[in-house]
Coordinates of C-alpha atoms in Angstrom, one line a residue:
M1 CA 0.0 0.0 0.0
Q2 CA 1.2 3.5 -0.8
A3 CA 0.7 6.6 1.4
D4 CA 2.3 10.0 1.9
V5 CA 2.5 9.8 5.6
V6 CA 2.1 6.8 7.8
V7 CA 1.8 7.1 11.6
A8 CA 2.9 4.3 13.8
G9 CA 0.9 4.3 17.1
F10 CA -2.0 6.3 18.3
G11 CA -1.5 8.2 21.6
P12 CA -1.5 11.8 22.6
A13 CA 1.3 12.7 20.2
A14 CA -0.3 11.1 17.2
A15 CA -3.7 12.7 18.2
G16 CA -2.1 16.1 18.3
F17 CA -0.5 15.5 14.9
L18 CA -3.7 14.3 13.3
V19 CA -6.1 16.9 14.6
T20 CA -3.7 19.6 13.4
I21 CA -3.0 18.3 10.0
G22 CA -6.5 16.9 9.2
P23 CA -8.4 20.2 8.8
E24 CA -5.7 21.7 6.6
L25 CA -5.8 18.8 4.2
M26 CA -9.4 19.5 3.5
K27 CA -8.6 22.9 2.1
T28 CA -8.5 23.5 -1.7
K29 CA -7.1 26.0 -4.1
E30 CA -9.3 28.3 -6.1
D31 CA -9.5 25.7 -8.9
G32 CA -10.8 23.1 -6.5
T33 CA -7.6 21.0 -6.4
P34 CA -6.2 20.1 -3.0
L35 CA -4.0 22.7 -1.3
Y36 CA -1.7 19.9 -0.2
E37 CA -1.7 17.4 -3.1
S38 CA -0.7 13.8 -2.6
K39 CA 2.3 12.3 -4.4
A40 CA 1.0 8.8 -3.7
M41 CA -2.4 9.5 -5.1
P42 CA -2.2 12.5 -7.5
G43 CA -5.3 14.7 -7.5
C44 CA -6.2 13.8 -3.9
P45 CA -5.1 15.5 -0.6
L46 CA -2.1 14.2 1.2
Q47 CA -2.7 10.6 2.2
V48 CA -2.2 10.0 5.9
Q49 CA -2.8 6.7 7.6
C50 CA -2.5 5.8 11.4
Y51 CA -2.1 2.3 12.7
E52 CA -2.5 1.4 16.4
R53 CA -1.6 -2.0 18.0
A54 CA -4.4 -2.1 20.6
D55 CA -7.8 -3.2 19.4
D56 CA -9.5 -0.1 20.6
V57 CA -8.5 3.6 20.5
G58 CA -9.7 4.0 24.1
F59 CA -7.2 1.4 25.4
G60 CA -5.7 3.6 28.1
V61 CA -6.4 2.8 31.7
S62 CA -6.4 5.3 34.5
G63 CA -6.1 9.1 34.5
V64 CA -3.7 11.9 34.2
V65 CA -3.5 15.5 35.5
T66 CA -2.2 18.0 33.0
K67 CA -2.2 21.7 32.4
A68 CA -3.5 20.9 28.9
E69 CA -2.2 24.1 27.4
A70 CA -1.2 22.6 24.0
I71 CA -4.4 20.5 23.9
Q72 CA -6.5 23.6 24.6
A73 CA -4.6 25.6 21.9
S74 CA -5.8 23.0 19.4
F75 CA -9.4 23.7 20.3
P76 CA -9.6 27.4 20.9
G77 CA -12.8 28.5 22.7
V78 CA -13.8 25.0 23.6
D79 CA -14.5 24.1 27.2
L80 CA -12.5 20.9 27.4
A81 CA -13.8 19.9 30.8
A82 CA -17.3 19.9 29.4
E83 CA -16.4 18.5 26.0
I84 CA -14.2 15.5 26.9
P85 CA -16.0 12.6 28.6
N86 CA -15.0 12.0 32.2
A87 CA -12.8 15.1 32.4
I88 CA -12.9 17.7 35.1
A89 CA -11.0 20.9 35.9
V90 CA -8.3 20.7 38.6
K91 CA -9.7 22.4 41.7
E92 CA -7.4 21.4 44.5
E93 CA -3.9 19.9 44.6
K94 CA -2.0 18.3 47.5
L95 CA 1.4 16.7 48.0
A96 CA 1.5 14.3 50.9
Y97 CA 4.5 12.5 52.5
L98 CA 3.4 9.1 53.8
F99 CA 5.0 7.5 56.9
D100 CA 5.6 3.8 57.1
H101 CA 2.9 2.9 59.6
L102 CA 3.7 -0.8 59.2
G103 CA 7.4 -0.6 59.8
C104 CA 8.2 -2.7 56.8
S105 CA 9.9 -0.3 54.4
K106 CA 13.6 -0.2 53.7
R107 CA 14.5 3.2 55.2
G108 CA 18.1 4.4 55.3
L109 CA 19.5 7.2 57.3
G110 CA 18.6 9.8 54.8
T111 CA 15.0 8.6 54.7
K112 CA 14.8 8.4 58.5
F113 CA 16.0 12.0 58.6
S114 CA 13.2 12.9 56.1
D115 CA 10.7 11.1 58.2
L116 CA 11.8 13.1 61.3
C117 CA 11.7 16.4 59.4
F118 CA 8.1 15.8 58.3
K119 CA 7.1 14.6 61.7
L120 CA 8.5 17.7 63.3
G121 CA 6.6 19.8 60.7
G122 CA 3.2 19.3 62.4
V123 CA 2.9 22.9 63.2
I124 CA 2.5 23.9 59.5
M125 CA 1.6 20.6 57.9
K126 CA -1.7 18.6 58.2
G127 CA -2.4 14.9 58.1
G128 CA -0.5 13.7 61.2
K129 CA -3.4 11.6 62.5
W130 CA -3.5 9.8 59.2
Q131 CA 0.2 8.8 59.3
A132 CA 1.1 11.5 56.8
R133 CA 2.0 15.1 56.3
E134 CA 0.6 17.4 53.6
L135 CA 3.0 20.1 52.4
P136 CA 1.7 23.6 53.0
F137 CA 2.2 24.4 49.3
I138 CA 2.6 22.7 45.9
P139 CA 6.0 23.3 44.3
P140 CA 5.4 25.7 41.3
F141 CA 7.1 23.2 38.9
M142 CA 4.4 20.6 39.9
D143 CA 1.4 22.9 40.0
K144 CA -1.3 21.8 37.5
K145 CA -3.8 24.6 38.0
P146 CA -5.5 25.6 35.8
G147 CA -5.6 22.2 34.2
L148 CA -7.6 19.0 33.7
V149 CA -8.0 15.6 35.2
L150 CA -8.5 13.3 32.3
N151 CA -9.5 9.6 32.0
M152 CA -7.0 8.4 29.4
G153 CA -9.4 5.9 27.7
A154 CA -12.1 8.5 27.4
F155 CA -9.7 11.2 26.3
M156 CA -8.1 9.1 23.5
G157 CA -11.6 8.0 22.3
W158 CA -12.6 11.6 22.1
A159 CA -9.4 12.6 20.4
S160 CA -9.7 9.9 17.8
Q161 CA -13.3 11.1 17.0
K162 CA -11.9 14.6 16.5
A163 CA -9.2 13.3 14.2
M164 CA -11.7 11.3 12.1
E165 CA -14.1 14.3 11.9
S166 CA -11.3 16.0 10.0
G167 CA -10.8 13.1 7.6
M168 CA -8.0 11.2 9.4
M169 CA -8.2 7.5 9.7
V170 CA -7.1 5.7 12.8
M171 CA -7.0 1.9 12.4
P172 CA -6.8 0.0 15.7
G173 CA -6.0 -3.7 16.0
S174 CA -3.2 -3.2 13.5
P175 CA 0.3 -3.8 15.1
V176 CA 3.2 -2.3 13.2
A177 CA 6.1 -4.7 13.3
E178 CA 9.0 -2.6 12.0
P179 CA 10.2 0.3 9.9
L180 CA 11.2 -0.3 6.3
F181 CA 14.7 0.8 5.4
D182 CA 16.4 1.7 2.2
G183 CA 19.9 2.0 3.6
D184 CA 19.5 4.5 6.5
K185 CA 16.4 6.0 4.9
V186 CA 13.0 5.0 6.2
V187 CA 10.5 4.3 3.4
G188 CA 7.5 3.1 5.4
V189 CA 6.5 0.4 7.8
R190 CA 5.7 -3.3 7.8
M191 CA 2.7 -4.7 9.6
A192 CA 2.9 -7.7 11.8
D193 CA 2.5 -11.1 10.1
Q194 CA -0.9 -12.9 10.7
G195 CA -1.8 -16.6 10.5
V196 CA 1.3 -17.6 12.5
D197 CA 1.8 -19.7 15.6
K198 CA 3.0 -18.2 18.9
N199 CA 6.6 -18.6 17.7
G200 CA 5.9 -16.7 14.5
Q201 CA 5.9 -19.8 12.2
P202 CA 3.4 -19.7 9.3
V203 CA 0.3 -21.9 9.8
E204 CA -0.7 -23.6 6.6
G205 CA -3.8 -22.1 5.0
L206 CA -3.9 -19.1 7.3
Y207 CA -0.6 -17.3 6.8
M208 CA -0.7 -13.7 5.6
P209 CA 2.6 -11.8 5.6
G210 CA 2.5 -8.3 7.1
M211 CA 1.7 -5.7 4.5
D212 CA 4.3 -3.1 3.5
I213 CA 3.0 0.5 3.8
K214 CA 5.3 2.6 1.7
A215 CA 5.3 6.3 2.6
S216 CA 7.4 9.4 2.1
L217 CA 7.3 10.1 5.8
T218 CA 6.9 7.7 8.7
V219 CA 5.8 9.4 11.9
V220 CA 7.0 7.3 14.9
A221 CA 4.5 7.8 17.7
D222 CA 4.5 4.3 19.3
G223 CA 5.9 5.4 22.7
P224 CA 9.0 4.3 24.5
V225 CA 8.4 0.5 24.2
G226 CA 7.0 0.5 20.6
A227 CA 8.4 -1.8 18.1
V228 CA 9.1 0.8 15.4
G229 CA 10.9 3.2 17.8
R230 CA 13.0 0.5 19.4
K231 CA 14.1 -0.9 16.0
L232 CA 15.1 2.6 14.9
N233 CA 17.2 2.9 18.1
E234 CA 18.8 -0.5 17.4
K235 CA 19.8 0.5 13.9
L236 CA 20.8 4.2 14.4
G237 CA 21.8 4.2 18.1
L238 CA 21.2 7.3 20.3
P239 CA 22.8 10.7 19.9
A240 CA 26.2 11.0 21.6
G241 CA 25.8 11.4 25.4
H242 CA 22.2 10.2 25.4
H243 CA 20.9 7.3 27.4
Q244 CA 17.6 5.6 28.3
Y245 CA 18.3 4.4 31.8
D246 CA 15.6 6.2 33.7
W247 CA 12.2 4.5 33.7
G248 CA 9.1 4.0 35.8
V249 CA 6.2 1.7 35.6
G250 CA 2.8 3.1 36.6
M251 CA 0.5 0.5 38.2
K252 CA -2.9 2.1 37.8
A253 CA -6.5 1.6 38.7
V254 CA -9.9 3.2 38.2
V255 CA -12.0 3.0 41.3
Q256 CA -15.6 3.8 42.2
L257 CA -15.3 5.8 45.4
P258 CA -17.6 4.9 48.3
E259 CA -20.5 7.3 49.1
S260 CA -18.6 8.2 52.4
C261 CA -15.8 9.8 50.4
T262 CA -15.8 13.5 50.9
L263 CA -13.1 14.4 48.3
E264 CA -14.4 16.9 45.7
P265 CA -14.2 16.2 42.0
G266 CA -11.1 17.8 40.6
T267 CA -9.0 17.0 43.7
V268 CA -5.4 15.9 42.9
I269 CA -3.2 14.2 45.5
H270 CA 0.5 13.3 45.0
T271 CA 2.2 11.0 47.5
L272 CA 5.7 9.9 48.3
G273 CA 7.4 7.9 51.1
F274 CA 5.4 4.7 51.1
P275 CA 5.2 1.7 50.6
E276 CA 8.9 2.1 49.8
P277 CA 10.5 5.6 49.9
E278 CA 11.2 5.5 46.1
I279 CA 7.6 4.8 45.2
F280 CA 5.5 7.8 44.2
G281 CA 1.7 7.7 44.2
F282 CA -1.2 9.6 42.6
F283 CA -4.9 10.0 43.3
Y284 CA -7.1 12.0 40.9
V285 CA -10.8 12.5 41.6
G286 CA -13.0 12.6 38.6
P287 CA -16.7 13.1 38.1
N288 CA -19.4 10.7 39.3
R289 CA -17.4 9.5 42.4
T290 CA -14.7 7.9 40.2
A291 CA -11.0 8.2 40.9
S292 CA -7.8 7.3 39.0
L293 CA -5.0 6.2 41.3
G294 CA -1.8 4.3 41.3
I295 CA 1.9 4.2 42.0
F296 CA 5.2 4.5 40.1
A297 CA 8.1 2.2 40.7
A298 CA 11.5 2.9 39.2
P299 CA 14.9 1.2 38.9
W300 CA 16.1 3.0 42.0
Q301 CA 14.2 0.4 44.0
D302 CA 17.4 -1.7 44.4
T303 CA 15.9 -5.2 44.8
P304 CA 15.1 -8.0 42.4
V305 CA 11.8 -8.5 44.2
R306 CA 9.6 -5.8 42.6
T307 CA 5.9 -6.2 42.6
T308 CA 3.9 -3.1 41.6
Y309 CA 0.6 -4.9 42.0
R310 CA 1.0 -5.9 45.7
Y311 CA 2.7 -2.6 46.5
L312 CA -0.3 -0.8 45.0
Q313 CA -2.6 -2.6 47.3
H314 CA -0.5 -1.7 50.4
W315 CA -0.4 1.9 49.2
M316 CA -4.2 2.0 48.9
Q317 CA -4.5 0.8 52.4
H318 CA -2.4 3.5 53.9
P319 CA -4.5 5.3 56.5
Y320 CA -4.2 8.6 54.6
L321 CA -5.8 7.1 51.5
W322 CA -7.9 4.2 52.9
R323 CA -10.3 6.7 54.6
H324 CA -11.3 7.7 51.1
L325 CA -11.2 4.3 49.5
Q326 CA -12.6 1.8 52.0
G327 CA -15.8 0.4 50.6
G328 CA -14.9 1.4 47.1
K329 CA -15.0 -0.8 44.0
L330 CA -12.3 -1.6 41.4
L331 CA -13.6 -0.8 37.9
S332 CA -10.5 -1.4 35.8
W333 CA -6.7 -1.5 36.1
G334 CA -3.6 -1.5 34.0
A335 CA 0.1 -0.5 33.8
K336 CA 2.4 1.5 31.6
S337 CA 6.2 2.0 31.4
I338 CA 7.3 5.7 31.3
L339 CA 10.6 6.8 29.9
E340 CA 11.8 9.3 32.5
S341 CA 15.2 10.1 30.9
G342 CA 13.5 13.1 29.1
L343 CA 15.9 14.9 26.8
E344 CA 18.8 12.7 27.9
G345 CA 16.8 9.8 26.4
A346 CA 15.8 11.6 23.3
P347 CA 16.7 9.6 20.2
H348 CA 17.5 11.0 16.7
L349 CA 14.3 13.0 16.2
V350 CA 14.5 13.0 12.4
G351 CA 16.2 11.3 9.6
D352 CA 15.5 10.7 5.9
G353 CA 11.9 9.7 5.7
F354 CA 11.1 9.7 9.5
A355 CA 10.3 11.9 12.4
R356 CA 9.6 11.0 16.1
I357 CA 7.1 12.6 18.4
G358 CA 5.7 11.9 21.9
E359 CA 7.2 10.1 24.8
G360 CA 9.5 8.0 22.7
S361 CA 11.1 11.2 21.5
G362 CA 11.9 12.5 25.0
T363 CA 8.9 14.7 25.8
T364 CA 8.4 13.5 29.4
D365 CA 8.9 16.2 32.0
C366 CA 9.8 14.2 35.1
L367 CA 10.2 17.4 37.2
A368 CA 6.5 18.3 36.6
N369 CA 5.4 14.7 36.5
A370 CA 3.9 15.5 33.1
G371 CA 3.9 14.0 29.6
V372 CA 0.5 13.9 27.9
D373 CA 0.2 17.6 27.0
E374 CA 3.9 17.6 26.1
A375 CA 3.5 14.7 23.7
W376 CA 0.5 16.3 22.1
E377 CA 2.5 19.5 21.6
S378 CA 5.3 17.6 19.8
G379 CA 2.7 16.2 17.4
V380 CA 1.3 19.6 16.7
M381 CA 4.8 21.0 15.9
L382 CA 5.5 18.1 13.5
A383 CA 2.2 18.6 11.7
K384 CA 2.9 22.2 11.1
A385 CA 6.4 21.3 9.7
V386 CA 4.9 18.7 7.4
L387 CA 2.4 21.2 6.1
K388 CA 5.1 23.7 5.5
L389 CA 7.3 21.3 3.6
A390 CA 4.4 19.9 1.6
A391 CA 3.3 23.5 0.6
E392 CA 6.8 24.2 -0.6
G393 CA 7.1 20.9 -2.5
K394 CA 10.0 19.8 -0.4
D395 CA 10.9 16.2 0.4
F396 CA 10.9 14.8 4.0
T397 CA 14.6 14.6 4.2
R398 CA 16.6 14.8 7.4
E399 CA 17.8 18.3 6.5
N400 CA 14.3 19.6 5.7
L401 CA 12.8 18.1 8.8
A402 CA 15.6 19.4 11.0
A403 CA 15.2 22.9 9.5
T404 CA 11.5 22.9 10.4
Y405 CA 10.3 20.5 13.1
V406 CA 13.6 20.2 15.1
K407 CA 14.3 23.9 14.8
D408 CA 10.9 24.8 16.1
R409 CA 10.9 22.2 18.8
E410 CA 14.3 23.3 20.1
S411 CA 13.3 26.9 20.3
S412 CA 10.0 26.2 22.0
K413 CA 8.9 26.7 25.6
L414 CA 8.5 22.9 25.8
H415 CA 12.1 22.3 25.1
K416 CA 13.1 24.8 27.8
R417 CA 11.0 23.0 30.3
L418 CA 12.4 19.7 29.3
A419 CA 16.0 21.0 29.4
K420 CA 15.4 22.2 33.0
A421 CA 14.0 18.8 34.0
T422 CA 17.0 17.0 32.5
G423 CA 18.8 15.2 35.3
A424 CA 16.3 16.3 38.0
R425 CA 16.0 12.8 39.4
N426 CA 19.6 11.7 39.0
G427 CA 19.9 12.0 42.8
F428 CA 17.7 8.9 43.2
N429 CA 20.5 6.9 41.7
K430 CA 22.3 7.6 45.0
S431 CA 19.5 7.4 47.5
F432 CA 15.9 8.6 48.2
F433 CA 17.2 11.5 50.3
W434 CA 19.6 12.7 47.6
G435 CA 16.8 12.2 45.0
M436 CA 14.4 14.5 46.9
A437 CA 17.2 17.0 47.5
G438 CA 18.2 16.9 43.8
E439 CA 14.7 17.3 42.5
G440 CA 14.0 20.3 44.9
L441 CA 17.3 21.9 44.0
C442 CA 16.6 21.5 40.2
G443 CA 13.0 22.6 40.5
F444 CA 13.7 25.8 42.5
T445 CA 17.1 26.8 41.2
G446 CA 17.8 24.8 38.0
L447 CA 21.0 23.4 39.5
K448 CA 21.8 19.7 39.2
L449 CA 23.4 17.1 41.5
P450 CA 26.5 15.4 40.0
F451 CA 25.1 11.9 40.1
R452 CA 24.6 9.9 36.9
S453 CA 22.2 7.2 35.8
V454 CA 23.3 3.7 35.0
P455 CA 21.7 0.8 33.0
P456 CA 18.9 -0.6 35.1
A457 CA 20.3 -4.1 34.9
T458 CA 23.5 -3.0 36.7
R459 CA 21.4 -1.9 39.7
V460 CA 19.8 -5.2 40.4
P461 CA 21.5 -6.7 43.5
A462 CA 21.4 -10.4 44.6
L463 CA 18.4 -11.2 46.7
E464 CA 20.5 -11.7 49.8
D465 CA 22.1 -8.3 49.4
A466 CA 18.7 -6.7 48.9
V467 CA 17.3 -7.9 52.2
K468 CA 20.3 -6.9 54.3
G469 CA 19.4 -4.4 56.9
R470 CA 15.7 -5.2 56.7
K471 CA 13.5 -6.6 59.4
L472 CA 13.3 -10.3 58.4
D473 CA 11.9 -13.5 59.7
R474 CA 14.8 -15.7 58.5
A475 CA 13.1 -19.0 58.9
K476 CA 10.0 -17.8 57.1
F477 CA 12.2 -16.2 54.4
D478 CA 14.1 -19.4 53.7
A479 CA 11.1 -21.6 53.7
G480 CA 9.0 -19.2 51.6
V481 CA 11.7 -18.6 48.9
A482 CA 12.4 -22.4 48.7
A483 CA 8.7 -23.1 48.3
A484 CA 8.2 -20.4 45.6
R485 CA 11.2 -21.6 43.6
K486 CA 10.0 -25.2 43.8
A487 CA 6.5 -24.2 42.6
A488 CA 8.0 -22.0 39.8
L489 CA 6.3 -18.9 41.3
P490 CA 7.5 -15.3 41.7
L491 CA 9.3 -14.7 45.0
H492 CA 7.8 -11.3 46.0
D493 CA 5.0 -12.7 48.2
A494 CA 7.4 -15.0 50.1
V495 CA 9.9 -12.2 50.6
M496 CA 7.4 -9.5 51.6
D497 CA 5.7 -11.9 54.0
A498 CA 9.0 -12.6 55.7
E499 CA 9.7 -8.8 55.9
G500 CA 6.5 -8.4 57.9
W501 CA 4.2 -7.0 55.2
P502 CA 0.6 -8.1 56.1
A503 CA -1.4 -10.3 53.8
I504 CA -3.7 -8.4 51.5
P505 CA -7.3 -8.8 52.8
F506 CA -8.9 -9.6 49.5
D507 CA -12.5 -8.5 49.5
G508 CA -13.5 -9.3 45.9
E509 CA -14.5 -5.7 45.3
L510 CA -11.5 -3.4 45.6
L511 CA -8.7 -5.6 46.8
M512 CA -8.3 -8.5 44.4
S513 CA -5.8 -11.2 43.5
H514 CA -4.1 -10.9 40.1
Q515 CA -6.3 -13.6 38.6
D516 CA -9.6 -12.0 39.8
A517 CA -8.4 -8.6 38.6
L518 CA -7.7 -10.0 35.1
L519 CA -11.4 -10.9 34.9
K520 CA -12.6 -7.7 36.5
G521 CA -11.1 -5.1 34.2
G522 CA -8.0 -4.6 32.2
K523 CA -8.2 -8.1 30.7
V524 CA -6.3 -8.4 27.5
Q525 CA -7.5 -10.5 24.6
A526 CA -4.7 -11.4 22.3
A527 CA -6.1 -12.1 18.8
A528 CA -5.2 -15.5 17.4
G529 CA -2.8 -15.7 14.5
F530 CA -0.1 -13.4 15.8
A531 CA 3.2 -14.3 17.3
D532 CA 4.0 -13.8 21.0
H533 CA 5.4 -10.3 21.4
V534 CA 7.7 -11.1 24.4
T535 CA 10.7 -13.3 23.6
F536 CA 14.3 -13.4 24.7
A537 CA 17.3 -12.5 22.6
D538 CA 19.7 -15.1 24.1
P539 CA 18.0 -18.0 26.0
K540 CA 21.4 -18.8 27.6
L541 CA 21.3 -15.5 29.5
C542 CA 17.9 -16.4 30.9
A543 CA 19.2 -19.9 31.9
D544 CA 22.0 -18.4 34.0
C545 CA 19.8 -15.7 35.6
V546 CA 18.7 -16.2 39.2
K547 CA 17.3 -12.7 39.8
R548 CA 14.5 -12.8 37.2
T549 CA 13.4 -9.3 37.9
C550 CA 11.3 -9.4 34.7
V551 CA 9.1 -12.0 36.4
E552 CA 8.9 -10.1 39.7
I553 CA 7.9 -6.8 38.1
C554 CA 5.4 -8.2 35.6
S555 CA 2.2 -6.3 36.3
A556 CA -0.2 -9.1 35.5
Q557 CA 2.0 -12.2 36.1
A558 CA 2.2 -12.8 32.4
L559 CA 5.8 -13.8 32.9
M560 CA 6.5 -16.7 35.3
P561 CA 9.6 -18.6 36.2
P562 CA 10.6 -21.5 34.0
E563 CA 9.3 -24.8 35.3
E564 CA 12.8 -26.3 35.1
D565 CA 16.2 -24.7 35.6
G566 CA 17.9 -23.6 32.5
G567 CA 14.8 -22.4 30.6
T568 CA 13.4 -19.0 29.7
P569 CA 10.5 -17.5 31.7
R570 CA 7.1 -18.7 30.7
F571 CA 5.0 -16.1 28.9
D572 CA 1.2 -16.0 28.7
R573 CA 0.1 -13.2 26.4
E574 CA -3.5 -13.5 27.5
K575 CA -2.4 -11.9 30.7
C576 CA 0.2 -9.4 29.3
I577 CA -1.1 -5.8 29.5
H578 CA 1.7 -4.5 27.3
C579 CA 3.2 -2.3 30.0
G580 CA 6.8 -3.1 28.8
A581 CA 8.2 -3.2 32.4
C582 CA 10.0 -6.4 31.5
I583 CA 12.2 -4.6 29.0
W584 CA 14.0 -2.3 31.5
N585 CA 13.8 -4.6 34.4
C586 CA 15.7 -7.4 32.7
A587 CA 18.7 -8.2 35.0
R588 CA 21.0 -9.5 32.2
L589 CA 22.6 -7.2 29.7
V590 CA 23.2 -8.5 26.2
P591 CA 27.0 -8.6 25.8
G592 CA 28.3 -5.5 24.2
T593 CA 25.2 -3.5 24.8
D594 CA 23.5 -1.5 27.5
H595 CA 20.1 -3.1 27.2
G596 CA 18.6 -6.3 28.6
N597 CA 17.7 -9.6 27.1
V598 CA 13.9 -9.1 26.7
V599 CA 12.7 -8.6 23.1
F600 CA 9.4 -6.7 23.1
S601 CA 7.8 -6.9 19.6
A602 CA 4.6 -5.7 18.0
G603 CA 1.7 -7.6 19.6
S604 CA -2.0 -7.7 19.4
G605 CA -4.5 -7.2 22.1
G606 CA -5.9 -4.3 24.1
L607 CA -7.2 -3.3 27.5
H608 CA -10.9 -4.2 27.8
S609 CA -13.1 -2.3 30.2
N610 CA -16.2 -0.2 29.7
E611 CA -15.0 1.9 32.5
N612 CA -11.9 3.2 30.6

């Protein structure tokens, strides 16, 4: 198939691109011919196609708080809070430090000092009786007022409708496998093969090779774990001095709040300090007594036993939050990896035949905990550059894209904000205390601490080293770990039980096991006929691995330990929610590289929940 522009992935960046370029392509000259004529289909407007892996455009789970300045600029005069389903204006914002009321966290001297400072701050900070302290102000670099609380599924469904109203086509259920190259020039994309078994081998009578979509410009908008962007990085590398070592996985839920909850719609709460000091939390109250909430876990949590799902449930039960949540009901859940390296992780933004937008292009502002509006803005900027080049009859070469899109982006306010945020969280590579100090220093003064990030795999300690200094029932630990290994199960429950973390009181409504949650909301249905999207580059590296951090971090237990020593982890794509956490939590570097052994390819499936 031939097109002028092909867009890989549909998220906020692609939406910004499509809703900007679409209305312009409907314009004509005085003689009735298109203002922007297609080279692929002469006589017609520029042909733009967008392909999305998930089987529904409203695949996003949970919410986001954003100033929405770029989104608002795309719809001047529109009341977005009234226009976008399940959206509401930000009315109140809080930042709360949560104390470890259970005594199970790993808290070093710096964290204990932070605990003491917040406990002594009771004169000016509220929340003491709830085992927390609320800061008396929101740091200006985090302030989201005026802004919006958005439900991502509803927002993306609305954005796709706006794109299609302007003539743009978004095709879900269409995983893009890889970019097409002619030397170093990108000439389009190749769709994933269909009619294959889980190993990618053709099934007789069903096999259909992935279609090639040839295009003058490939817009890479498939996020930080997308197959197209990752393959570009593998071929071209990153610019000198850039790295993608800083990540976070957001474990998210949408909850129906109990009638007893007194939080006003539009309330935004950020938390830190619990269940582990390095884990941040968020609680966004939407309309109709719904709330989007969750936690973010990062590589700084130096342990192979990482379980975002159980940590989420402990976080929800913290007294500061539980008073609002007790009696509530889980509506849906999910997870997503976030590339927090920002500009330090930015790849080559343009090349002959391609341009990158969105989170995979380095638009995450980790200082402001923001990324949706920033991704949207990058898509808008590229759309304007494409229109300019098309109007001038110029090709989409690296030089032409650099002189328009890259030049405009690097002179924008967005770039200045991202530049300020660069390295803001590097202190966490040292400790929680230095991380908080570094973020505050950067946010208020622009100065940076001298610490540097390292590949996540190099941070994963042995289990015995990770539990040193923690309160531990040794007999329970040894027995639990041995039993889990014998049963080929993750170790996190055994280790956390031995550390004193209480069992989760599953109630079947809000607090659920992994298996029950899969059936409740967030269930992924992987279409038959596609290959498994999680494989391993070198099975020998997995055979020698005893840390198996990929298994422990897996948000839905789609990865499980091998049943016999020497194998690769077992993968069940019916459980995988495509968060990509296994990629950056792999504990084994491929020799000669700075990346792990997990291969995350284009895959089918999407999050299923009417509540999204």
